[in-house]
mmCIF file of C-alpha atoms in Angstrom:
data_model
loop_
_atom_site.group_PDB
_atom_site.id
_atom_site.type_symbol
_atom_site.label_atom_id
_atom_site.label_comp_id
_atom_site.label_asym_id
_atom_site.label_seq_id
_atom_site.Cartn_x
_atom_site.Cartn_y
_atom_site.Cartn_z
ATOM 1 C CA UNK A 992 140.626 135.725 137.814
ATOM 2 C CA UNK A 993 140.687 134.872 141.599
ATOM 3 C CA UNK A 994 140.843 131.758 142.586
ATOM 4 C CA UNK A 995 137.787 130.962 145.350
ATOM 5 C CA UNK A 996 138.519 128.545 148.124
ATOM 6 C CA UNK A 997 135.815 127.448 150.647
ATOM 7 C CA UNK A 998 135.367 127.274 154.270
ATOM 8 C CA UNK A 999 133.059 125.977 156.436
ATOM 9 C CA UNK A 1000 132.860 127.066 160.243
ATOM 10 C CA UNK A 1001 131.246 125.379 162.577
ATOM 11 C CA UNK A 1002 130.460 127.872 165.554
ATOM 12 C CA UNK A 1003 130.324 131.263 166.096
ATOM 13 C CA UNK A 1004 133.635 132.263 166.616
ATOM 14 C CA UNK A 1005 136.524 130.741 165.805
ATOM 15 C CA UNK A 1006 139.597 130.197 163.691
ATOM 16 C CA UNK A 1007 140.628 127.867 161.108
ATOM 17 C CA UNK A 1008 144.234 126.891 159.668
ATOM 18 C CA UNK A 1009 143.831 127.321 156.012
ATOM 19 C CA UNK A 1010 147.063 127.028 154.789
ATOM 20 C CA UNK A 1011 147.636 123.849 153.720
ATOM 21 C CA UNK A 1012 144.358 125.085 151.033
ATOM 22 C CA UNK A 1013 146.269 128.011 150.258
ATOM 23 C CA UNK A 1014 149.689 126.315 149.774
ATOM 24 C CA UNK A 1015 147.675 123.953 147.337
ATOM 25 C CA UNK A 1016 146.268 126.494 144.953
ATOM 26 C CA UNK A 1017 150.113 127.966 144.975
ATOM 27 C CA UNK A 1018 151.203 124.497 143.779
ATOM 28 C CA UNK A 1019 148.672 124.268 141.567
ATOM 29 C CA UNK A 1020 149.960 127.346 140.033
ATOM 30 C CA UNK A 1021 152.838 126.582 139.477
ATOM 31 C CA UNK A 1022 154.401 129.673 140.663
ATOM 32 C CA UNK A 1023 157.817 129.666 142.533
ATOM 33 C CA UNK A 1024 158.636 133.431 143.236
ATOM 34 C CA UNK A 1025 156.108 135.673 144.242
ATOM 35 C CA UNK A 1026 153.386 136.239 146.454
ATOM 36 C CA UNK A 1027 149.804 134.731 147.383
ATOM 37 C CA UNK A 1028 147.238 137.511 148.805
ATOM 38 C CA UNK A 1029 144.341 135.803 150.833
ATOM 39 C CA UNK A 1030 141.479 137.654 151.124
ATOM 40 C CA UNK A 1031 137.799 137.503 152.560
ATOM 41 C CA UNK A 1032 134.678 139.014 150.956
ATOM 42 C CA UNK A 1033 132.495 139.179 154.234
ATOM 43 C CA UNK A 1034 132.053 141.598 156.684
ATOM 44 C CA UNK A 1035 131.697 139.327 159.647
ATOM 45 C CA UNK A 1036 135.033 137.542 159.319
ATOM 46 C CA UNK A 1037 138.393 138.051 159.292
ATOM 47 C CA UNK A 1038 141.860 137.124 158.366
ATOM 48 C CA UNK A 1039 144.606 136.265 160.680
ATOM 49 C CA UNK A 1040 148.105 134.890 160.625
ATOM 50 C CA UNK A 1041 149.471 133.542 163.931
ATOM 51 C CA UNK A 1042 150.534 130.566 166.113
ATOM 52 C CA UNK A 1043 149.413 127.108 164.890
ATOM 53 C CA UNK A 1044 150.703 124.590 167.144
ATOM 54 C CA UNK A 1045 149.041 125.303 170.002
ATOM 55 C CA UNK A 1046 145.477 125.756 169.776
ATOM 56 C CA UNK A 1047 145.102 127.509 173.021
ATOM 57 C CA UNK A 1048 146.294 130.528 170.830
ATOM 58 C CA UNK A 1049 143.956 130.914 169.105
ATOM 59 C CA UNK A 1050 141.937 130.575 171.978
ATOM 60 C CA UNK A 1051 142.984 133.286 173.843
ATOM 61 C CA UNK A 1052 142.847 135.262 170.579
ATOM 62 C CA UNK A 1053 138.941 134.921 170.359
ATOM 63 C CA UNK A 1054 138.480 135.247 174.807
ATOM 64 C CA UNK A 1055 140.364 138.611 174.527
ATOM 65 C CA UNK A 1056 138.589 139.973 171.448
ATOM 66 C CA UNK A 1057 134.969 138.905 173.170
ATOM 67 C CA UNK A 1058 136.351 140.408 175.901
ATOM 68 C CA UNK A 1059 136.931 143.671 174.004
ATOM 69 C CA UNK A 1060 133.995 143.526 172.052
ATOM 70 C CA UNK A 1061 131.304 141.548 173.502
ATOM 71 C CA UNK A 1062 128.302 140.004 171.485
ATOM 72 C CA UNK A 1063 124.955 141.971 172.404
ATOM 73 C CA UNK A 1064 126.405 144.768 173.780
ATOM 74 C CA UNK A 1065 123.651 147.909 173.009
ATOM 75 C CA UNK A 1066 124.990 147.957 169.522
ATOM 76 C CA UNK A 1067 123.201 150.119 166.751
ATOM 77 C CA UNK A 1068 123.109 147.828 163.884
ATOM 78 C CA UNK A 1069 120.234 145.877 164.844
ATOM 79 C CA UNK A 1070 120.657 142.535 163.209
ATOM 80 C CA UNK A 1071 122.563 141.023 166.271
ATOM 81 C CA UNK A 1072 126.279 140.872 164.905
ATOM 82 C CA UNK A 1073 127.772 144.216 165.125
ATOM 83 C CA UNK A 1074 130.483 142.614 167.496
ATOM 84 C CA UNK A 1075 131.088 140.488 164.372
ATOM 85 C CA UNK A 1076 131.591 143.326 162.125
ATOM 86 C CA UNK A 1077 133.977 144.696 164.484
ATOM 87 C CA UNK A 1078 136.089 141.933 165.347
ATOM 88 C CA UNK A 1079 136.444 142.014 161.240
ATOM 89 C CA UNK A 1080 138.384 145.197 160.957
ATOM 90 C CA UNK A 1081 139.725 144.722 163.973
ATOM 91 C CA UNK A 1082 141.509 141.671 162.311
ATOM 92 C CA UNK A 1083 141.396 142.683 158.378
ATOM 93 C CA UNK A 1084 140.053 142.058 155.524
ATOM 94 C CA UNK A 1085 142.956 140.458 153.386
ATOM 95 C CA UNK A 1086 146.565 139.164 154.645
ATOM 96 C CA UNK A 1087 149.666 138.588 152.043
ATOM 97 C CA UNK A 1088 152.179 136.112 152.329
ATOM 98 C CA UNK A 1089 155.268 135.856 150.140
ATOM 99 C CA UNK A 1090 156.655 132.661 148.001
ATOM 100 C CA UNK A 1091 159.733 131.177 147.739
ATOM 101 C CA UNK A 1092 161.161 127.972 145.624
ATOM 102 C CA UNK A 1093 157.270 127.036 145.038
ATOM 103 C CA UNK A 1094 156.206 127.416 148.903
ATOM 104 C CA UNK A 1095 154.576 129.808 151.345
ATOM 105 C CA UNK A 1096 157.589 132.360 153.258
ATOM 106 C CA UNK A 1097 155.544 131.361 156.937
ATOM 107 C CA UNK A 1098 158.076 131.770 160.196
ATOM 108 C CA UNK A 1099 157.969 128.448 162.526
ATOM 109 C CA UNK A 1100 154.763 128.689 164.089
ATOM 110 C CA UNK A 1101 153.075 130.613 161.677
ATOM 111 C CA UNK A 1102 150.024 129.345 160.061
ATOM 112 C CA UNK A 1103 147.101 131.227 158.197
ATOM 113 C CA UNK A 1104 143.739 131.704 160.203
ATOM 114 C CA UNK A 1105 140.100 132.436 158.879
ATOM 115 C CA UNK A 1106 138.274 134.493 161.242
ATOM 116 C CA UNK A 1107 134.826 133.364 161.454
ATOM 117 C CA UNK A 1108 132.846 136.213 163.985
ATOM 118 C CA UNK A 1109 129.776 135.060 162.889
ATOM 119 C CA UNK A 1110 128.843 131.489 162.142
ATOM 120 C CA UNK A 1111 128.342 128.895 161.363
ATOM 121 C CA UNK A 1112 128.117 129.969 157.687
ATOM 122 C CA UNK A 1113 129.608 128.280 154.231
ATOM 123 C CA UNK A 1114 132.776 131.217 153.483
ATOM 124 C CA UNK A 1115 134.971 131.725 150.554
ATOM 125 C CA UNK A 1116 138.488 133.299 150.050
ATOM 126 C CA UNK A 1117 139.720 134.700 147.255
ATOM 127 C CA UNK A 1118 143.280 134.048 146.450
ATOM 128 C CA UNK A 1119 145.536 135.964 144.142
ATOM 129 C CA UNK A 1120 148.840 134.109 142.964
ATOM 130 C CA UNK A 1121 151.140 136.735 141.533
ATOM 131 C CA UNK B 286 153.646 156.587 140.452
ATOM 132 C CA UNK B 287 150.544 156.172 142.257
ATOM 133 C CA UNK B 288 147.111 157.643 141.894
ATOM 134 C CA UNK B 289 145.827 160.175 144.700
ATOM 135 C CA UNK B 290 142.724 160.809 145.407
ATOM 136 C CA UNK B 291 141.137 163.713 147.657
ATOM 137 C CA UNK B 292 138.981 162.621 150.969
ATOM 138 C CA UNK B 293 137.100 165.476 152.641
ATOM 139 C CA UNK B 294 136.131 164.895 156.097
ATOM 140 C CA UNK B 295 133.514 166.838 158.095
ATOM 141 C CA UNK B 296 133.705 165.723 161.964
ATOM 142 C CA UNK B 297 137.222 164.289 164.206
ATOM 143 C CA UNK B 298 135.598 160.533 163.620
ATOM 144 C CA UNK B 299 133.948 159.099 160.833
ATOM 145 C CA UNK B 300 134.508 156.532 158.391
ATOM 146 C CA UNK B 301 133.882 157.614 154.371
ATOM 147 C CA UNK B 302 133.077 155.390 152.196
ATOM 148 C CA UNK B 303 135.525 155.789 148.666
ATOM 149 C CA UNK B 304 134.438 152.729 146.750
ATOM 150 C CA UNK B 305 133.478 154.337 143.899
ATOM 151 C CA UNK B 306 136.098 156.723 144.130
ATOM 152 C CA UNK B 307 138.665 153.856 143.706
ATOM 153 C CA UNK B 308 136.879 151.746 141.553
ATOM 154 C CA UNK B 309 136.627 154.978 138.942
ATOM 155 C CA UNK B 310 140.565 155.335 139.283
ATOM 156 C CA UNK B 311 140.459 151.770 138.272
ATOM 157 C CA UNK B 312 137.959 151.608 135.265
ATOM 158 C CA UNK B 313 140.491 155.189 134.124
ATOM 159 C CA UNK B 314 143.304 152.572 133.783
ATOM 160 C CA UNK B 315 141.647 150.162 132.227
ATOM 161 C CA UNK B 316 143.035 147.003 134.251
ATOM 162 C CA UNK B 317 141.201 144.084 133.587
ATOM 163 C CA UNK B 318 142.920 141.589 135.814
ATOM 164 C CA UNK B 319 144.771 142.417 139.068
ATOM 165 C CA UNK B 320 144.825 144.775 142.520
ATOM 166 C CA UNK B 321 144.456 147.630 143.301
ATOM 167 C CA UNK B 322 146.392 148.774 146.846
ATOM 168 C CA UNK B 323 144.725 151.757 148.942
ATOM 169 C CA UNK B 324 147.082 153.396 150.941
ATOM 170 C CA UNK B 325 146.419 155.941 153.578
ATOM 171 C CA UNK B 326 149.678 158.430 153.938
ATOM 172 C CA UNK B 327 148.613 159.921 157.254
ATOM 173 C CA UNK B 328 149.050 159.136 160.995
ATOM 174 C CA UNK B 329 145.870 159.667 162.103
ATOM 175 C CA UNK B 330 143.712 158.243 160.536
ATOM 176 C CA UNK B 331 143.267 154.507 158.946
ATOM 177 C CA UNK B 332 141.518 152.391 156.570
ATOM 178 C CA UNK B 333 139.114 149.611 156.608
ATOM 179 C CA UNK B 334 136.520 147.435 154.702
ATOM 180 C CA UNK B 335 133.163 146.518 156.620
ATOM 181 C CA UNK B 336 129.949 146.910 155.706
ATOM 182 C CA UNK B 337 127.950 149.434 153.760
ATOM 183 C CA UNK B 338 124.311 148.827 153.583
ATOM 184 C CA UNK B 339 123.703 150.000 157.368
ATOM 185 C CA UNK B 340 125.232 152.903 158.269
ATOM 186 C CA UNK B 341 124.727 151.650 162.153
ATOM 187 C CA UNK B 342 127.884 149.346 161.181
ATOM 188 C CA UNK B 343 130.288 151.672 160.882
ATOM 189 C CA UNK B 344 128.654 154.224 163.593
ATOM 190 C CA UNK B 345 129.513 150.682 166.122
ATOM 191 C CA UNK B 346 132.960 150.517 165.031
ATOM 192 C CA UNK B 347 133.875 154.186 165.643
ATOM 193 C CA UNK B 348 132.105 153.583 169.064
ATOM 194 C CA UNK B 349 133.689 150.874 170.287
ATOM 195 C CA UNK B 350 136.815 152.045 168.927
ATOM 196 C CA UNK B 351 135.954 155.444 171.371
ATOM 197 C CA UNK B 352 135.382 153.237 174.071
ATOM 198 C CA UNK B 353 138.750 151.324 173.595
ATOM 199 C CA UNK B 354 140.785 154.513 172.831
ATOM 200 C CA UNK B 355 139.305 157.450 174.385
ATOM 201 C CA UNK B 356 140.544 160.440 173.184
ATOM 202 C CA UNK B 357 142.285 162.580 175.899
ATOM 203 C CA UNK B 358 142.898 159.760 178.529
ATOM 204 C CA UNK B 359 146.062 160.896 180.171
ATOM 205 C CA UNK B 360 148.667 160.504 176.611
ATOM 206 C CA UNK B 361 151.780 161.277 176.727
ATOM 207 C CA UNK B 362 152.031 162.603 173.316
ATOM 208 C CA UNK B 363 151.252 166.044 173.896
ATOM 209 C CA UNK B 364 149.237 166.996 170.146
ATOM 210 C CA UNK B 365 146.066 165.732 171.760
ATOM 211 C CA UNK B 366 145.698 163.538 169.206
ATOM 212 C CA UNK B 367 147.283 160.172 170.778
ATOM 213 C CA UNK B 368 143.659 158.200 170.245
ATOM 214 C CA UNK B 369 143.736 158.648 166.522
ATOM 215 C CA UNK B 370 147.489 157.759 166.274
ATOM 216 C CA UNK B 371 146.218 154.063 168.316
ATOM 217 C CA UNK B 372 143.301 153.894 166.443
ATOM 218 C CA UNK B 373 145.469 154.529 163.004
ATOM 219 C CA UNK B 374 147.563 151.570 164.042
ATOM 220 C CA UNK B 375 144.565 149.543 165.000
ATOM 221 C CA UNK B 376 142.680 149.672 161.523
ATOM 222 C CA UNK B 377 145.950 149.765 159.775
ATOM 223 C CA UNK B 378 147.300 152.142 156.756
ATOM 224 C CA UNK B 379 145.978 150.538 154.066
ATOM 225 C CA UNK B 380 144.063 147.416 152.207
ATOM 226 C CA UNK B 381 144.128 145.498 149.136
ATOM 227 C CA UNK B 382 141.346 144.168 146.466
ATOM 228 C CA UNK B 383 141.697 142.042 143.685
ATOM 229 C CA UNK B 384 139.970 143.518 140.310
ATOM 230 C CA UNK B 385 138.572 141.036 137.937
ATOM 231 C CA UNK B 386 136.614 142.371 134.210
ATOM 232 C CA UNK B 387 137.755 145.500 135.309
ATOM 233 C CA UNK B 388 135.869 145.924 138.741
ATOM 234 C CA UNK B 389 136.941 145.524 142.349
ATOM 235 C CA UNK B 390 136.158 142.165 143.714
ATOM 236 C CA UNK B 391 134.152 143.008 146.883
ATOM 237 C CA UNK B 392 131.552 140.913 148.416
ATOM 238 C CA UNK B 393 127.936 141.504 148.339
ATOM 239 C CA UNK B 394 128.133 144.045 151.644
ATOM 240 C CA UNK B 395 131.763 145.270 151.322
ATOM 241 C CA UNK B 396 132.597 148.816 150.699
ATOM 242 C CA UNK B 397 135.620 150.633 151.541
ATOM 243 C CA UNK B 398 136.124 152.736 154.107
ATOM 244 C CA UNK B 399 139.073 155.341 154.571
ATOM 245 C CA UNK B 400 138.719 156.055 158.804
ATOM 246 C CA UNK B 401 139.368 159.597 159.402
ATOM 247 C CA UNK B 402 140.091 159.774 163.419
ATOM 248 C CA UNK B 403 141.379 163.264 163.767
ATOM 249 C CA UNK B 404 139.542 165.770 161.392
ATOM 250 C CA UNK B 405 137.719 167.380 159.951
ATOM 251 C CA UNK B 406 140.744 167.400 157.943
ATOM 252 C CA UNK B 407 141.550 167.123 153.832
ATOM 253 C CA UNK B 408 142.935 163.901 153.502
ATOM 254 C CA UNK B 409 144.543 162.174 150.725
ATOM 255 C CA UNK B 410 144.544 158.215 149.617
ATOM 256 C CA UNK B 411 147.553 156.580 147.169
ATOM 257 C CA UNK B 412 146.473 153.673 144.679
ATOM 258 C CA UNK B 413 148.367 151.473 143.364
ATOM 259 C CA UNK B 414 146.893 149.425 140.726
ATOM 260 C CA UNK B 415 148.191 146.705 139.094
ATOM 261 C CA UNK C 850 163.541 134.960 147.033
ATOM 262 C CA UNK C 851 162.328 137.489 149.348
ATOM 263 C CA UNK C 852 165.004 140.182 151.263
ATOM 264 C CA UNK C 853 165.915 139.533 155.190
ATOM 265 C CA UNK C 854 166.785 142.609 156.924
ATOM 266 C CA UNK C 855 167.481 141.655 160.993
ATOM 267 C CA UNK C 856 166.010 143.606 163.488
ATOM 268 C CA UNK C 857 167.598 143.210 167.535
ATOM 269 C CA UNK C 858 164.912 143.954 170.128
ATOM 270 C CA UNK C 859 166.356 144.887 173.432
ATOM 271 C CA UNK C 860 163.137 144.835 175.858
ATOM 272 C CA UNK C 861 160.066 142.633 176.141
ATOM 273 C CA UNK C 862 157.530 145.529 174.174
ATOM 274 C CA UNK C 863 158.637 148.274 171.889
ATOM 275 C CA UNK C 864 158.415 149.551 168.544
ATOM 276 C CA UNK C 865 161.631 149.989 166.212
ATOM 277 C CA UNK C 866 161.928 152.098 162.794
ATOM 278 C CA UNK C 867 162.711 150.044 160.288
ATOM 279 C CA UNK C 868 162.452 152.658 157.914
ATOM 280 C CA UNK C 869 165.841 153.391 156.609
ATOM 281 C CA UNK C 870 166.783 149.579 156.821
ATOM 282 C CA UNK C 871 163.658 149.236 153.998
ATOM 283 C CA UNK C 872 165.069 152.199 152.035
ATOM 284 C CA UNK C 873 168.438 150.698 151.508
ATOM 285 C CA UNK C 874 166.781 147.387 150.493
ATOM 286 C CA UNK C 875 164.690 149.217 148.306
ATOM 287 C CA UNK C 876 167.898 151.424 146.646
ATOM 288 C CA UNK C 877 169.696 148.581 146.334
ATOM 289 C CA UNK C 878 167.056 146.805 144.439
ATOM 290 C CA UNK C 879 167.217 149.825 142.040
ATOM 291 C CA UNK C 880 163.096 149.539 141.778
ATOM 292 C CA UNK C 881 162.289 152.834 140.924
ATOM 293 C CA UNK C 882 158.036 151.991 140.649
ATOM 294 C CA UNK C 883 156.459 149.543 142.413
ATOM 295 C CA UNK C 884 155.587 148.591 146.049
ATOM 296 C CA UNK C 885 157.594 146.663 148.958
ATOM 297 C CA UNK C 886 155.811 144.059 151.186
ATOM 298 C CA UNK C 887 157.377 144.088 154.893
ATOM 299 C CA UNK C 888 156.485 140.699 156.448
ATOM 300 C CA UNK C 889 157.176 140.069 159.936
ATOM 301 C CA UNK C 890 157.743 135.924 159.941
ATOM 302 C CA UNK C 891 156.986 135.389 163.679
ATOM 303 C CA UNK C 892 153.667 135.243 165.985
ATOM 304 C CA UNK C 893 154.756 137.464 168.685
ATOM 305 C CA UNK C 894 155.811 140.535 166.511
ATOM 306 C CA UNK C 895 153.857 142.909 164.295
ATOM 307 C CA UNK C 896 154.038 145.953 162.260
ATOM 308 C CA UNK C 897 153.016 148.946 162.010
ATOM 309 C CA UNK C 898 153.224 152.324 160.189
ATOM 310 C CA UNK C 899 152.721 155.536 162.265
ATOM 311 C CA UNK C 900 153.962 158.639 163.755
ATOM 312 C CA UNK C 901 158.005 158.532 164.053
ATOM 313 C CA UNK C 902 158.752 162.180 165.352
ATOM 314 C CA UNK C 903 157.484 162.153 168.144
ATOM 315 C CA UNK C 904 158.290 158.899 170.038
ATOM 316 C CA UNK C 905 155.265 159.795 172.676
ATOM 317 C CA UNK C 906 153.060 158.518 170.017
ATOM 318 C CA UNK C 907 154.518 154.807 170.150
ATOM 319 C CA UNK C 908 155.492 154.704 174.063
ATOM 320 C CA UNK C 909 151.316 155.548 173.606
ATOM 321 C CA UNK C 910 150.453 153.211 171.621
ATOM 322 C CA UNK C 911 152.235 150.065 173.651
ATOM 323 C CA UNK C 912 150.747 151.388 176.497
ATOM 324 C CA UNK C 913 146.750 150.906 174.864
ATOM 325 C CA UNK C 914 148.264 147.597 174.123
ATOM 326 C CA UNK C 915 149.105 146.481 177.313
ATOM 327 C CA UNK C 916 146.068 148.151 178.845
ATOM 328 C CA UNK C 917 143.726 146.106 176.608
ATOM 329 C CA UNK C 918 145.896 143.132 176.393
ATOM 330 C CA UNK C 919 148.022 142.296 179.353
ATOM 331 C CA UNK C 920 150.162 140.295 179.651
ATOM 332 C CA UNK C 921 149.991 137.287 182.173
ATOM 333 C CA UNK C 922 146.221 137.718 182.548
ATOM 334 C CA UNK C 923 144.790 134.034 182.946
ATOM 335 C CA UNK C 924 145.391 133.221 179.347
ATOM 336 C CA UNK C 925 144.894 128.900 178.431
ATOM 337 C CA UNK C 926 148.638 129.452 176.312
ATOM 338 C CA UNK C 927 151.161 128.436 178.724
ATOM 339 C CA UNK C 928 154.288 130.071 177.635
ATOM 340 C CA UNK C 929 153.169 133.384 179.280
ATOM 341 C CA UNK C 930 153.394 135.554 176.241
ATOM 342 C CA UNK C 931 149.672 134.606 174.863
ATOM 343 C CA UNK C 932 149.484 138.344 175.093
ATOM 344 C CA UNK C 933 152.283 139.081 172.558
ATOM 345 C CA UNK C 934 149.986 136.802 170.178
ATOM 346 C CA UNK C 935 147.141 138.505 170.259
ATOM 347 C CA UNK C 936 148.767 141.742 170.386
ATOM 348 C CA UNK C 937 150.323 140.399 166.772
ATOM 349 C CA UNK C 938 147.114 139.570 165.666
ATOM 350 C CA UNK C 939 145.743 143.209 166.371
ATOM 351 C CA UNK C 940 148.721 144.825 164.732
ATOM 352 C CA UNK C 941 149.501 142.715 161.735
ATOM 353 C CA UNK C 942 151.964 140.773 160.042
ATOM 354 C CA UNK C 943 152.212 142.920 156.996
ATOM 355 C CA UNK C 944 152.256 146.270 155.807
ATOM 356 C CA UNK C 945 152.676 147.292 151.947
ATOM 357 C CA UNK C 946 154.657 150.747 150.707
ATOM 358 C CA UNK C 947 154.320 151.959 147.479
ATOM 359 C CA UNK C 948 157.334 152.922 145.755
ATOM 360 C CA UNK C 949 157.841 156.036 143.247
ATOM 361 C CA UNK C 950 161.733 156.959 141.719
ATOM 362 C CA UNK C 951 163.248 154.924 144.004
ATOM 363 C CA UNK C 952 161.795 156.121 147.158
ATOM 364 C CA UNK C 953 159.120 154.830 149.642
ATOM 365 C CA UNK C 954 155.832 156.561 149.512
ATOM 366 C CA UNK C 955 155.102 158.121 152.912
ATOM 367 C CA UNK C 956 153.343 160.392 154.484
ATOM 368 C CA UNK C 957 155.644 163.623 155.616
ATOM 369 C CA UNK C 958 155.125 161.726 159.586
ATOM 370 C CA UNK C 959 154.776 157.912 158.615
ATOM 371 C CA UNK C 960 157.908 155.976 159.599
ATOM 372 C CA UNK C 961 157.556 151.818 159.668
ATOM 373 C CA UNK C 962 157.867 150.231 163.244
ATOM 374 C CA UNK C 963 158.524 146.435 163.865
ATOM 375 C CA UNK C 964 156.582 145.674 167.117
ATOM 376 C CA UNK C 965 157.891 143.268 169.565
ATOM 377 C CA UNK C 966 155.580 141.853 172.045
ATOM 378 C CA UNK C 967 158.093 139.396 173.424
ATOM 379 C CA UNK C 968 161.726 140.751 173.451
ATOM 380 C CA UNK C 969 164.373 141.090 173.567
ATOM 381 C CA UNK C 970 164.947 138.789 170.627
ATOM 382 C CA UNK C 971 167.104 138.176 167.432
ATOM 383 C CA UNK C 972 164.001 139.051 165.101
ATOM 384 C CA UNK C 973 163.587 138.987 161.127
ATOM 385 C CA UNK C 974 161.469 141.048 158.566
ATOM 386 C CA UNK C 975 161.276 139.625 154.719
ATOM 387 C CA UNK C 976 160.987 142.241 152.309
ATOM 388 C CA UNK C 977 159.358 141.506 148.993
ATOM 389 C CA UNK C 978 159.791 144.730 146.445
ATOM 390 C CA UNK C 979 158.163 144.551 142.623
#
């Protein structure tokens, strides 16, 4: 069965560093070789892995893709966050991430964003631990 | 070796939804507990999950992805096809979804969505369940 | 333990088949059914599967990259590569291959492409093959 962690944003857009939750439901598992697959069941966030030491990354991550596809913009879907749904795929739905000796394989930086396009809103993930 | 299943598509860009296309490959193997991968083996075109209750979703997507990528904007690849290729790359070449009691674990809105961006073509998708 | 294949980058954007590099991982493995996860451990690289005979199609698709991302375009990230993030971001950090009697499943044009956005650099992918 999937395990189901929760996240709560706060704004509209914005990204938050979930992977010290997802390292804990690998250690919780126990396992030490394998691979951890994050994944979001909405269609107005996103998943993201990228920088997470400086925050003005992520930053620039939401400008550019407000930027690209701007809230309110004579969309068709007419309940006000079709930008949202966008921004989704334009991010994806699910990211995988390997494991090592008991740990998350992340480079340096690397850190593993939720993509919230259209809060604030109570979110789960669903983690798979193989 | 991995399931393929058939995708017929009727215009140059559309997104089909194959939900219960995959899901029936997946209740034919009988896997309780797992994932299932969805793999698109073509260059032009992509895949995606968004939502599927209003079809206005996925007609904003395609059109914002127009507006992004236009097609025939002064490529250099010479198939007249370049867009699609970029637009490929952009939704990516293929997701994954946990299955739990034998059914995809989507949430409440999700459907999948294989992206067809240079068609009307007959298209093929790979599973891999597991 | 996952698989590190190195990859040298010899310009500050371009796109590199990897391809054969995750064949031989994958023959020496012996796997001759499964999948391979190609993970790109840095925040200013992606990946990528696309079109690998004609190389219009990527010199295209870094172009639509740069076009809607440029680089040193009042971003709040002060290393001056905030555009290599979010290009990242819109290309991935993972792709998955399926694997059938020993060979990578892909379409007759798909070739895999490690994306730097912020060459040249000594770069890594981790390969993960069940």
């Amino acid at each position: 069965m999937p395990i189901s962690v929760s996240v709560k944003t706060g704004t509209r857009i914005e990204m938050i560093d979930i992977t010290a939750k997802v390292q804990e439901e690998v250690s919780k598992m126990g396992t030490q070789d394998g691979m951890c697959v994050v994944y979001v069941p909405h269609t107005t966030a996103g998943i993201t892995i990228n920088e997470g030491a400086d925050p003005a990354v992520c930053k620039d991550i939401l400008t550019k893709l407000n930027e690209l596809v701007p809230a309110g913009a004579g969309y068709r879907h007419l309940e006000g966050n079709a930008d949202s749904h966008i921004k989704a795929s334009l991010m994806g739905s699910s990211v995988l991430v390997l494991i090592e000796n008991g740990r998350l394989v992340l480079g340096t930086w690397q850190k593993i964003f939720f993509c919230e396009f259209d809060g604030p809103r109570s979110r789960k993930v669903a983690l798979k631990i193989q």
